[in-house]
Amino acid sequence: LNVPFLNSKIDGRIDVTRDTQINLEARALINTDNPGSPNLRSPNLQAALAKLPLNFDVGDTIGVAQQFNRLSVSFKGTFDRATYDASQFTDGTTSSNGDRNFDQWAGITRIGYEIDPSMKPFVEVQADERIHDEQFDRNDLERDSVGVSALLGTAVNLFGTLTGEMAAGYVDRKYQDPTLPNVTGVIANGALIWQPTGLTTAKLAASSQVYETVLDDASGELSRDVSLEVDHAFRTWLIGIARGGYGNDNYVGVPISDNRWFASAGIVYKLTREMQMNAQVRQDWQIGSPGSGLSYNATSFLLGLRLQR
């Protein structure tokens, strides 16, 4: 089950004044469900998938940030569109995934206060709404939903070697269909970067997301991930990268909770100060819930290009 993968982002900042900024971002993603995802299995299917159906995500963000001495306030509005190709099976038949297509509108507000240059606590609140193209999905469930999340965290810059931000909080997503339970739970987002030497950097990252699902009786997929990356510069133009991580996918409403691990190694080759090429080999393992038959492993080879001005 070989698949293409594309993850791209263009962002920028307009400094209106010294204390006022406008932030812009456009993004696009071409991906598939994991080969072991229960979203790819249905009791109605009479044949196996011939290939994994692609999903396309595009979105944009516009925001404004204002500094009031030590107090900072920002607001961002986002729009994202997710669409899915039809499933193609080994017997030549196809099945639409139009019920998975949806739009998401979100507003994000953050308020921070600089205690001193090394620490800036903040609180961030997000509210969003997801509206599907089709009112009812393949299981006659209404999957439109409204989500609210709140995070409490801090941005740090300690000793000149530890920088970044990390936040923890809670998410609550309520669905239109009264038979679907709310997706709730503790979440964490952010990244901390430690640079013990001028040549070596370590990065600890955490992310949490509520994804859509088409499993009967399951309202959503609450995914939590944590990863560790270590970079080392062998030369100013050649950087080695090693990464590893763990994730959990909990399908709320059904007894399915999958565990994922990954390990990867790669290099970054700096062609110029503005252009970089990178290559990576990655191994993924998924251990599905007992009896689900959703375990798998995958080897990926990725090539990338980065342009920066």
PDB file of C-alpha atoms in Angstrom:
ATOM      1  CA  LEU A   1       0.000   0.000   0.000  1.00  0.00           C
ATOM      2  CA  ASN A   2       2.344   2.709  -1.249  1.00  0.00           C
ATOM      3  CA  VAL A   3       1.078   6.298  -0.982  1.00  0.00           C
ATOM      4  CA  PRO A   4       2.214   9.824  -1.883  1.00  0.00           C
ATOM      5  CA  PHE A   5       2.696  12.434   0.831  1.00  0.00           C
ATOM      6  CA  LEU A   6       2.908  16.234   0.644  1.00  0.00           C
ATOM      7  CA  ASN A   7       2.984  18.714   3.514  1.00  0.00           C
ATOM      8  CA  SER A   8       3.491  22.377   2.585  1.00  0.00           C
ATOM      9  CA  LYS A   9       3.108  25.691   4.386  1.00  0.00           C
ATOM     10  CA  ILE A  10       3.728  29.336   3.516  1.00  0.00           C
ATOM     11  CA  ASP A  11       3.598  31.871   6.327  1.00  0.00           C
ATOM     12  CA  GLY A  12       4.576  35.469   6.843  1.00  0.00           C
ATOM     13  CA  ARG A  13       4.332  38.457   9.144  1.00  0.00           C
ATOM     14  CA  ILE A  14       3.533  42.108   8.511  1.00  0.00           C
ATOM     15  CA  ASP A  15       4.881  44.527  11.115  1.00  0.00           C
ATOM     16  CA  VAL A  16       2.283  47.298  11.089  1.00  0.00           C
ATOM     17  CA  THR A  17       4.030  49.039  13.994  1.00  0.00           C
ATOM     18  CA  ARG A  18       6.614  47.996  16.548  1.00  0.00           C
ATOM     19  CA  ASP A  19       3.814  46.602  18.742  1.00  0.00           C
ATOM     20  CA  THR A  20       1.274  45.442  16.121  1.00  0.00           C
ATOM     21  CA  GLN A  21       1.701  42.482  13.787  1.00  0.00           C
ATOM     22  CA  ILE A  22      -0.463  40.751  11.191  1.00  0.00           C
ATOM     23  CA  ASN A  23       0.238  37.028  10.756  1.00  0.00           C
ATOM     24  CA  LEU A  24      -0.712  35.076   7.627  1.00  0.00           C
ATOM     25  CA  GLU A  25      -0.460  31.395   6.702  1.00  0.00           C
ATOM     26  CA  ALA A  26      -1.550  29.104   3.862  1.00  0.00           C
ATOM     27  CA  ARG A  27      -1.154  25.328   4.096  1.00  0.00           C
ATOM     28  CA  ALA A  28      -1.836  22.164   2.117  1.00  0.00           C
ATOM     29  CA  LEU A  29      -1.601  18.475   2.947  1.00  0.00           C
ATOM     30  CA  ILE A  30      -1.958  15.352   0.803  1.00  0.00           C
ATOM     31  CA  ASN A  31      -2.074  12.218   2.929  1.00  0.00           C
ATOM     32  CA  THR A  32      -3.989   9.017   3.699  1.00  0.00           C
ATOM     33  CA  ASP A  33      -5.287   7.245   6.753  1.00  0.00           C
ATOM     34  CA  ASN A  34      -2.747   4.967   8.394  1.00  0.00           C
ATOM     35  CA  PRO A  35      -2.862   1.485   6.805  1.00  0.00           C
ATOM     36  CA  GLY A  36      -4.118   0.144  10.152  1.00  0.00           C
ATOM     37  CA  SER A  37      -6.799   2.784  10.664  1.00  0.00           C
ATOM     38  CA  PRO A  38     -10.237   1.371  11.527  1.00  0.00           C
ATOM     39  CA  ASN A  39     -11.695   4.111   9.273  1.00  0.00           C
ATOM     40  CA  LEU A  40     -10.594   1.970   6.322  1.00  0.00           C
ATOM     41  CA  ARG A  41     -12.624  -1.033   7.470  1.00  0.00           C
ATOM     42  CA  SER A  42     -16.355  -1.492   7.216  1.00  0.00           C
ATOM     43  CA  PRO A  43     -18.621  -4.509   7.666  1.00  0.00           C
ATOM     44  CA  ASN A  44     -20.285  -3.529   4.372  1.00  0.00           C
ATOM     45  CA  LEU A  45     -17.132  -4.010   2.295  1.00  0.00           C
ATOM     46  CA  GLN A  46     -17.007  -7.216   0.261  1.00  0.00           C
ATOM     47  CA  ALA A  47     -13.443  -6.757  -1.023  1.00  0.00           C
ATOM     48  CA  ALA A  48     -10.115  -5.370   0.121  1.00  0.00           C
ATOM     49  CA  LEU A  49      -8.850  -1.905  -0.751  1.00  0.00           C
ATOM     50  CA  ALA A  50      -6.820  -1.802  -3.946  1.00  0.00           C
ATOM     51  CA  LYS A  51      -5.059   1.337  -2.660  1.00  0.00           C
ATOM     52  CA  LEU A  52      -5.412   3.802   0.180  1.00  0.00           C
ATOM     53  CA  PRO A  53      -7.764   6.698  -0.695  1.00  0.00           C
ATOM     54  CA  LEU A  54      -6.119  10.115  -0.611  1.00  0.00           C
ATOM     55  CA  ASN A  55      -7.333  12.974   1.529  1.00  0.00           C
ATOM     56  CA  PHE A  56      -6.630  16.621   0.735  1.00  0.00           C
ATOM     57  CA  ASP A  57      -6.502  19.324   3.410  1.00  0.00           C
ATOM     58  CA  VAL A  58      -6.123  23.014   2.565  1.00  0.00           C
ATOM     59  CA  GLY A  59      -6.411  25.951   4.906  1.00  0.00           C
ATOM     60  CA  ASP A  60      -5.437  29.482   5.744  1.00  0.00           C
ATOM     61  CA  THR A  61      -4.980  31.662   8.814  1.00  0.00           C
ATOM     62  CA  ILE A  62      -5.116  35.393   9.395  1.00  0.00           C
ATOM     63  CA  GLY A  63      -4.363  36.914  12.750  1.00  0.00           C
ATOM     64  CA  VAL A  64      -3.357  40.068  14.577  1.00  0.00           C
ATOM     65  CA  ALA A  65      -1.058  40.365  17.609  1.00  0.00           C
ATOM     66  CA  GLN A  66      -0.780  43.428  19.845  1.00  0.00           C
ATOM     67  CA  GLN A  67       1.804  44.157  22.529  1.00  0.00           C
ATOM     68  CA  PHE A  68       0.828  46.324  25.514  1.00  0.00           C
ATOM     69  CA  ASN A  69       4.117  46.729  27.377  1.00  0.00           C
ATOM     70  CA  ARG A  70       4.477  43.286  29.052  1.00  0.00           C
ATOM     71  CA  LEU A  71       0.967  42.142  28.120  1.00  0.00           C
ATOM     72  CA  SER A  72       0.426  40.527  24.699  1.00  0.00           C
ATOM     73  CA  VAL A  73      -2.913  39.730  23.076  1.00  0.00           C
ATOM     74  CA  SER A  74      -3.467  37.893  19.799  1.00  0.00           C
ATOM     75  CA  PHE A  75      -6.413  36.606  17.799  1.00  0.00           C
ATOM     76  CA  LYS A  76      -6.371  34.244  14.827  1.00  0.00           C
ATOM     77  CA  GLY A  77      -9.147  33.143  12.521  1.00  0.00           C
ATOM     78  CA  THR A  78      -8.677  29.904  10.555  1.00  0.00           C
ATOM     79  CA  PHE A  79     -10.472  28.035   7.799  1.00  0.00           C
ATOM     80  CA  ASP A  80      -9.696  24.446   6.760  1.00  0.00           C
ATOM     81  CA  ARG A  81     -11.243  22.229   4.093  1.00  0.00           C
ATOM     82  CA  ALA A  82     -10.845  18.414   4.157  1.00  0.00           C
ATOM     83  CA  THR A  83     -11.866  16.186   1.215  1.00  0.00           C
ATOM     84  CA  TYR A  84     -11.460  12.456   0.532  1.00  0.00           C
ATOM     85  CA  ASP A  85     -11.125  10.484  -2.677  1.00  0.00           C
ATOM     86  CA  ALA A  86     -13.411   7.503  -3.315  1.00  0.00           C
ATOM     87  CA  SER A  87     -12.249   4.089  -2.117  1.00  0.00           C
ATOM     88  CA  GLN A  88     -11.220   1.635  -4.853  1.00  0.00           C
ATOM     89  CA  PHE A  89     -11.442  -2.109  -4.188  1.00  0.00           C
ATOM     90  CA  THR A  90      -9.740  -5.169  -5.627  1.00  0.00           C
ATOM     91  CA  ASP A  91     -12.972  -6.340  -7.279  1.00  0.00           C
ATOM     92  CA  GLY A  92     -13.124  -3.131  -9.363  1.00  0.00           C
ATOM     93  CA  THR A  93     -15.893  -1.428  -7.380  1.00  0.00           C
ATOM     94  CA  THR A  94     -15.679   1.978  -5.712  1.00  0.00           C
ATOM     95  CA  SER A  95     -17.297   3.614  -2.697  1.00  0.00           C
ATOM     96  CA  SER A  96     -17.711   7.331  -2.077  1.00  0.00           C
ATOM     97  CA  ASN A  97     -16.135   9.010   0.945  1.00  0.00           C
ATOM     98  CA  GLY A  98     -18.125  12.196   0.443  1.00  0.00           C
ATOM     99  CA  ASP A  99     -19.601  11.882   3.920  1.00  0.00           C
ATOM    100  CA  ARG A 100     -16.105  12.532   5.333  1.00  0.00           C
ATOM    101  CA  ASN A 101     -15.705  15.918   3.604  1.00  0.00           C
ATOM    102  CA  PHE A 102     -16.040  18.874   5.959  1.00  0.00           C
ATOM    103  CA  ASP A 103     -15.183  22.541   6.566  1.00  0.00           C
ATOM    104  CA  GLN A 104     -13.806  23.850   9.839  1.00  0.00           C
ATOM    105  CA  TRP A 105     -13.956  27.446  11.061  1.00  0.00           C
ATOM    106  CA  ALA A 106     -12.036  28.396  14.201  1.00  0.00           C
ATOM    107  CA  GLY A 107     -11.132  31.377  16.347  1.00  0.00           C
ATOM    108  CA  ILE A 108      -8.095  31.319  18.645  1.00  0.00           C
ATOM    109  CA  THR A 109      -7.336  33.891  21.349  1.00  0.00           C
ATOM    110  CA  ARG A 110      -4.106  34.026  23.361  1.00  0.00           C
ATOM    111  CA  ILE A 111      -3.211  36.321  26.262  1.00  0.00           C
ATOM    112  CA  GLY A 112       0.321  36.317  27.645  1.00  0.00           C
ATOM    113  CA  TYR A 113       2.263  38.256  30.246  1.00  0.00           C
ATOM    114  CA  GLU A 114       6.042  38.613  30.369  1.00  0.00           C
ATOM    115  CA  ILE A 115       7.158  38.059  33.960  1.00  0.00           C
ATOM    116  CA  ASP A 116      10.763  38.560  32.855  1.00  0.00           C
ATOM    117  CA  PRO A 117      12.619  38.022  29.561  1.00  0.00           C
ATOM    118  CA  SER A 118      13.061  34.321  30.357  1.00  0.00           C
ATOM    119  CA  MET A 119       9.425  33.398  31.101  1.00  0.00           C
ATOM    120  CA  LYS A 120       6.097  34.404  29.575  1.00  0.00           C
ATOM    121  CA  PRO A 121       3.022  32.484  30.833  1.00  0.00           C
ATOM    122  CA  PHE A 122      -0.059  32.479  28.590  1.00  0.00           C
ATOM    123  CA  VAL A 123      -3.595  31.184  28.305  1.00  0.00           C
ATOM    124  CA  GLU A 124      -5.058  30.166  24.942  1.00  0.00           C
ATOM    125  CA  VAL A 125      -8.699  29.424  24.111  1.00  0.00           C
ATOM    126  CA  GLN A 126      -9.985  27.991  20.832  1.00  0.00           C
ATOM    127  CA  ALA A 127     -13.550  27.529  19.596  1.00  0.00           C
ATOM    128  CA  ASP A 128     -14.367  25.879  16.277  1.00  0.00           C
ATOM    129  CA  GLU A 129     -17.191  24.370  14.247  1.00  0.00           C
ATOM    130  CA  ARG A 130     -17.034  21.503  11.747  1.00  0.00           C
ATOM    131  CA  ILE A 131     -19.721  21.264   9.061  1.00  0.00           C
ATOM    132  CA  HIS A 132     -19.870  18.201   6.799  1.00  0.00           C
ATOM    133  CA  ASP A 133     -20.961  18.226   3.176  1.00  0.00           C
ATOM    134  CA  GLU A 134     -23.547  15.533   3.929  1.00  0.00           C
ATOM    135  CA  GLN A 135     -25.894  15.816   6.898  1.00  0.00           C
ATOM    136  CA  PHE A 136     -25.815  12.060   7.588  1.00  0.00           C
ATOM    137  CA  ASP A 137     -22.840   9.741   7.172  1.00  0.00           C
ATOM    138  CA  ARG A 138     -22.805   6.106   5.999  1.00  0.00           C
ATOM    139  CA  ASN A 139     -24.103   5.005   9.415  1.00  0.00           C
ATOM    140  CA  ASP A 140     -26.933   7.608   9.430  1.00  0.00           C
ATOM    141  CA  LEU A 141     -25.129   9.688  12.075  1.00  0.00           C
ATOM    142  CA  GLU A 142     -24.962  13.498  12.134  1.00  0.00           C
ATOM    143  CA  ARG A 143     -21.281  14.306  12.607  1.00  0.00           C
ATOM    144  CA  ASP A 144     -21.330  18.110  12.590  1.00  0.00           C
ATOM    145  CA  SER A 145     -19.720  19.285  15.820  1.00  0.00           C
ATOM    146  CA  VAL A 146     -18.561  22.214  17.931  1.00  0.00           C
ATOM    147  CA  GLY A 147     -15.306  22.097  19.871  1.00  0.00           C
ATOM    148  CA  VAL A 148     -13.785  24.180  22.653  1.00  0.00           C
ATOM    149  CA  SER A 149     -10.294  23.839  24.113  1.00  0.00           C
ATOM    150  CA  ALA A 150      -8.290  25.764  26.694  1.00  0.00           C
ATOM    151  CA  LEU A 151      -4.538  25.643  27.266  1.00  0.00           C
ATOM    152  CA  LEU A 152      -2.338  27.045  30.035  1.00  0.00           C
ATOM    153  CA  GLY A 153       1.359  27.225  29.287  1.00  0.00           C
ATOM    154  CA  THR A 154       4.501  29.288  29.166  1.00  0.00           C
ATOM    155  CA  ALA A 155       7.105  30.438  26.684  1.00  0.00           C
ATOM    156  CA  VAL A 156      10.658  30.135  28.034  1.00  0.00           C
ATOM    157  CA  ASN A 157      14.144  31.368  27.199  1.00  0.00           C
ATOM    158  CA  LEU A 158      16.367  30.046  29.974  1.00  0.00           C
ATOM    159  CA  PHE A 159      20.159  30.271  30.197  1.00  0.00           C
ATOM    160  CA  GLY A 160      20.350  30.982  26.476  1.00  0.00           C
ATOM    161  CA  THR A 161      20.106  27.242  25.750  1.00  0.00           C
ATOM    162  CA  LEU A 162      16.481  26.275  26.499  1.00  0.00           C
ATOM    163  CA  THR A 163      13.785  27.967  24.415  1.00  0.00           C
ATOM    164  CA  GLY A 164      10.259  27.301  23.176  1.00  0.00           C
ATOM    165  CA  GLU A 165       6.836  26.896  24.722  1.00  0.00           C
ATOM    166  CA  MET A 166       4.718  24.127  26.196  1.00  0.00           C
ATOM    167  CA  ALA A 167       1.074  24.123  27.254  1.00  0.00           C
ATOM    168  CA  ALA A 168      -1.430  21.659  28.723  1.00  0.00           C
ATOM    169  CA  GLY A 169      -5.191  21.867  28.948  1.00  0.00           C
ATOM    170  CA  TYR A 170      -8.528  20.278  28.118  1.00  0.00           C
ATOM    171  CA  VAL A 171     -10.676  19.744  25.031  1.00  0.00           C
ATOM    172  CA  ASP A 172     -14.431  19.185  24.732  1.00  0.00           C
ATOM    173  CA  ARG A 173     -16.121  18.437  21.383  1.00  0.00           C
ATOM    174  CA  LYS A 174     -19.907  18.045  21.175  1.00  0.00           C
ATOM    175  CA  TYR A 175     -21.630  16.353  18.214  1.00  0.00           C
ATOM    176  CA  GLN A 176     -24.929  17.082  16.511  1.00  0.00           C
ATOM    177  CA  ASP A 177     -26.079  13.469  16.816  1.00  0.00           C
ATOM    178  CA  PRO A 178     -27.298  12.865  20.396  1.00  0.00           C
ATOM    179  CA  THR A 179     -26.126   9.236  20.301  1.00  0.00           C
ATOM    180  CA  LEU A 180     -22.477  10.250  19.880  1.00  0.00           C
ATOM    181  CA  PRO A 181     -20.627  10.909  23.162  1.00  0.00           C
ATOM    182  CA  ASN A 182     -18.579  14.064  23.633  1.00  0.00           C
ATOM    183  CA  VAL A 183     -14.846  13.781  22.983  1.00  0.00           C
ATOM    184  CA  THR A 184     -13.140  15.118  26.102  1.00  0.00           C
ATOM    185  CA  GLY A 185      -9.686  14.767  27.583  1.00  0.00           C
ATOM    186  CA  VAL A 186      -6.411  16.288  28.685  1.00  0.00           C
ATOM    187  CA  ILE A 187      -4.266  17.652  25.852  1.00  0.00           C
ATOM    188  CA  ALA A 188      -0.751  19.077  25.466  1.00  0.00           C
ATOM    189  CA  ASN A 189       0.827  21.133  22.677  1.00  0.00           C
ATOM    190  CA  GLY A 190       4.173  22.799  22.145  1.00  0.00           C
ATOM    191  CA  ALA A 191       7.890  22.295  21.712  1.00  0.00           C
ATOM    192  CA  LEU A 192      10.984  22.885  23.852  1.00  0.00           C
ATOM    193  CA  ILE A 193      14.424  23.219  22.252  1.00  0.00           C
ATOM    194  CA  TRP A 194      17.654  22.604  24.164  1.00  0.00           C
ATOM    195  CA  GLN A 195      21.011  23.492  22.621  1.00  0.00           C
ATOM    196  CA  PRO A 196      23.766  22.081  24.878  1.00  0.00           C
ATOM    197  CA  THR A 197      26.500  22.947  22.339  1.00  0.00           C
ATOM    198  CA  GLY A 198      26.798  25.006  19.195  1.00  0.00           C
ATOM    199  CA  LEU A 199      26.610  21.811  17.114  1.00  0.00           C
ATOM    200  CA  THR A 200      23.881  19.787  18.867  1.00  0.00           C
ATOM    201  CA  THR A 201      20.202  20.549  19.399  1.00  0.00           C
ATOM    202  CA  ALA A 202      17.467  18.482  21.084  1.00  0.00           C
ATOM    203  CA  LYS A 203      13.731  19.125  20.633  1.00  0.00           C
ATOM    204  CA  LEU A 204      10.876  17.742  22.728  1.00  0.00           C
ATOM    205  CA  ALA A 205       7.439  18.191  21.121  1.00  0.00           C
ATOM    206  CA  ALA A 206       3.856  17.312  22.061  1.00  0.00           C
ATOM    207  CA  SER A 207       0.651  17.604  20.054  1.00  0.00           C
ATOM    208  CA  SER A 208      -3.017  16.700  20.495  1.00  0.00           C
ATOM    209  CA  GLN A 209      -5.850  16.660  17.968  1.00  0.00           C
ATOM    210  CA  VAL A 210      -9.445  15.446  17.643  1.00  0.00           C
ATOM    211  CA  TYR A 211      -9.859  13.795  14.223  1.00  0.00           C
ATOM    212  CA  GLU A 212     -13.032  12.741  12.437  1.00  0.00           C
ATOM    213  CA  THR A 213     -14.007   9.082  12.087  1.00  0.00           C
ATOM    214  CA  VAL A 214     -16.643   7.038  10.232  1.00  0.00           C
ATOM    215  CA  LEU A 215     -16.756   4.174  12.746  1.00  0.00           C
ATOM    216  CA  ASP A 216     -20.297   3.329  13.771  1.00  0.00           C
ATOM    217  CA  ASP A 217     -20.986   4.518  17.358  1.00  0.00           C
ATOM    218  CA  ALA A 218     -17.595   6.285  17.569  1.00  0.00           C
ATOM    219  CA  SER A 219     -17.786  10.077  17.770  1.00  0.00           C
ATOM    220  CA  GLY A 220     -14.148  10.991  17.115  1.00  0.00           C
ATOM    221  CA  GLU A 221     -10.511  10.030  17.374  1.00  0.00           C
ATOM    222  CA  LEU A 222      -8.545  11.744  20.159  1.00  0.00           C
ATOM    223  CA  SER A 223      -4.867  11.513  19.200  1.00  0.00           C
ATOM    224  CA  ARG A 224      -1.948  12.458  21.444  1.00  0.00           C
ATOM    225  CA  ASP A 225       1.684  12.414  20.319  1.00  0.00           C
ATOM    226  CA  VAL A 226       5.074  13.080  21.875  1.00  0.00           C
ATOM    227  CA  SER A 227       8.416  13.065  20.060  1.00  0.00           C
ATOM    228  CA  LEU A 228      12.124  13.668  20.665  1.00  0.00           C
ATOM    229  CA  GLU A 229      14.499  14.909  17.961  1.00  0.00           C
ATOM    230  CA  VAL A 230      18.281  15.324  18.141  1.00  0.00           C
ATOM    231  CA  ASP A 231      20.182  17.268  15.443  1.00  0.00           C
ATOM    232  CA  HIS A 232      23.949  17.370  15.075  1.00  0.00           C
ATOM    233  CA  ALA A 233      25.945  19.491  12.624  1.00  0.00           C
ATOM    234  CA  PHE A 234      28.796  17.433  11.167  1.00  0.00           C
ATOM    235  CA  ARG A 235      29.634  20.428   8.971  1.00  0.00           C
ATOM    236  CA  THR A 236      28.015  23.838   8.636  1.00  0.00           C
ATOM    237  CA  TRP A 237      26.276  22.514   5.519  1.00  0.00           C
ATOM    238  CA  LEU A 238      25.537  18.921   6.654  1.00  0.00           C
ATOM    239  CA  ILE A 239      23.230  18.111   9.578  1.00  0.00           C
ATOM    240  CA  GLY A 240      22.226  14.670  10.850  1.00  0.00           C
ATOM    241  CA  ILE A 241      18.799  14.169  12.430  1.00  0.00           C
ATOM    242  CA  ALA A 242      17.500  11.321  14.627  1.00  0.00           C
ATOM    243  CA  ARG A 243      13.888  11.206  15.823  1.00  0.00           C
ATOM    244  CA  GLY A 244      11.653   8.924  17.824  1.00  0.00           C
ATOM    245  CA  GLY A 245       8.165   9.167  19.214  1.00  0.00           C
ATOM    246  CA  TYR A 246       4.993   7.637  20.611  1.00  0.00           C
ATOM    247  CA  GLY A 247       1.328   8.281  19.940  1.00  0.00           C
ATOM    248  CA  ASN A 248      -2.072   7.007  21.027  1.00  0.00           C
ATOM    249  CA  ASP A 249      -5.351   7.055  19.072  1.00  0.00           C
ATOM    250  CA  ASN A 250      -8.446   6.660  21.237  1.00  0.00           C
ATOM    251  CA  TYR A 251     -11.763   6.176  19.376  1.00  0.00           C
ATOM    252  CA  VAL A 252     -14.327   7.586  21.784  1.00  0.00           C
ATOM    253  CA  GLY A 253     -17.513   5.496  21.993  1.00  0.00           C
ATOM    254  CA  VAL A 254     -15.978   2.146  20.972  1.00  0.00           C
ATOM    255  CA  PRO A 255     -13.316  -0.043  22.660  1.00  0.00           C
ATOM    256  CA  ILE A 256     -10.508   0.806  20.232  1.00  0.00           C
ATOM    257  CA  SER A 257      -7.275   2.425  21.393  1.00  0.00           C
ATOM    258  CA  ASP A 258      -4.218   2.065  19.157  1.00  0.00           C
ATOM    259  CA  ASN A 259      -0.600   2.703  20.132  1.00  0.00           C
ATOM    260  CA  ARG A 260       1.967   3.980  17.651  1.00  0.00           C
ATOM    261  CA  TRP A 261       5.765   4.264  17.688  1.00  0.00           C
ATOM    262  CA  PHE A 262       8.197   5.619  15.126  1.00  0.00           C
ATOM    263  CA  ALA A 263      11.929   6.052  14.621  1.00  0.00           C
ATOM    264  CA  SER A 264      13.669   7.940  11.822  1.00  0.00           C
ATOM    265  CA  ALA A 265      17.081   9.073  10.648  1.00  0.00           C
ATOM    266  CA  GLY A 266      17.855  11.758   8.089  1.00  0.00           C
ATOM    267  CA  ILE A 267      20.214  14.406   6.813  1.00  0.00           C
ATOM    268  CA  VAL A 268      19.881  18.051   5.785  1.00  0.00           C
ATOM    269  CA  TYR A 269      22.148  19.378   3.051  1.00  0.00           C
ATOM    270  CA  LYS A 270      22.373  23.172   2.824  1.00  0.00           C
ATOM    271  CA  LEU A 271      22.857  24.083  -0.811  1.00  0.00           C
ATOM    272  CA  THR A 272      22.888  27.808   0.004  1.00  0.00           C
ATOM    273  CA  ARG A 273      21.858  30.008   2.935  1.00  0.00           C
ATOM    274  CA  GLU A 274      18.360  30.113   1.442  1.00  0.00           C
ATOM    275  CA  MET A 275      17.889  26.573   0.101  1.00  0.00           C
ATOM    276  CA  GLN A 276      18.058  23.244   1.919  1.00  0.00           C
ATOM    277  CA  MET A 277      17.449  19.661   0.817  1.00  0.00           C
ATOM    278  CA  ASN A 278      16.629  16.858   3.240  1.00  0.00           C
ATOM    279  CA  ALA A 279      16.213  13.107   3.080  1.00  0.00           C
ATOM    280  CA  GLN A 280      14.729  10.785   5.685  1.00  0.00           C
ATOM    281  CA  VAL A 281      14.014   7.120   6.257  1.00  0.00           C
ATOM    282  CA  ARG A 282      11.324   6.340   8.814  1.00  0.00           C
ATOM    283  CA  GLN A 283       9.932   3.182  10.398  1.00  0.00           C
ATOM    284  CA  ASP A 284       6.437   3.127  11.931  1.00  0.00           C
ATOM    285  CA  TRP A 285       4.796   0.488  14.121  1.00  0.00           C
ATOM    286  CA  GLN A 286       1.148   0.390  15.204  1.00  0.00           C
ATOM    287  CA  ILE A 287      -0.158  -1.981  17.874  1.00  0.00           C
ATOM    288  CA  GLY A 288      -3.933  -2.159  17.628  1.00  0.00           C
ATOM    289  CA  SER A 289      -6.378  -3.017  20.376  1.00  0.00           C
ATOM    290  CA  PRO A 290      -6.557  -6.755  21.182  1.00  0.00           C
ATOM    291  CA  GLY A 291      -8.673  -8.575  18.603  1.00  0.00           C
ATOM    292  CA  SER A 292      -8.968  -5.583  16.264  1.00  0.00           C
ATOM    293  CA  GLY A 293      -6.459  -6.853  13.701  1.00  0.00           C
ATOM    294  CA  LEU A 294      -5.298  -3.273  13.142  1.00  0.00           C
ATOM    295  CA  SER A 295      -1.579  -3.710  13.802  1.00  0.00           C
ATOM    296  CA  TYR A 296       0.888  -2.868  11.032  1.00  0.00           C
ATOM    297  CA  ASN A 297       4.354  -1.525  10.285  1.00  0.00           C
ATOM    298  CA  ALA A 298       5.564   0.734   7.484  1.00  0.00           C
ATOM    299  CA  THR A 299       8.839   2.011   6.060  1.00  0.00           C
ATOM    300  CA  SER A 300       8.835   5.493   4.494  1.00  0.00           C
ATOM    301  CA  PHE A 301      11.390   7.382   2.422  1.00  0.00           C
ATOM    302  CA  LEU A 302      10.925  11.148   2.278  1.00  0.00           C
ATOM    303  CA  LEU A 303      12.641  13.906   0.301  1.00  0.00           C
ATOM    304  CA  GLY A 304      12.109  17.584   1.079  1.00  0.00           C
ATOM    305  CA  LEU A 305      13.089  21.071  -0.047  1.00  0.00           C
ATOM    306  CA  ARG A 306      13.076  24.185   2.126  1.00  0.00           C
ATOM    307  CA  LEU A 307      13.301  27.770   0.903  1.00  0.00           C
ATOM    308  CA  GLN A 308      13.740  30.632   3.371  1.00  0.00           C
ATOM    309  CA  ARG A 309      14.432  34.347   3.062  1.00  0.00           C
TER     310      ARG A 309
END
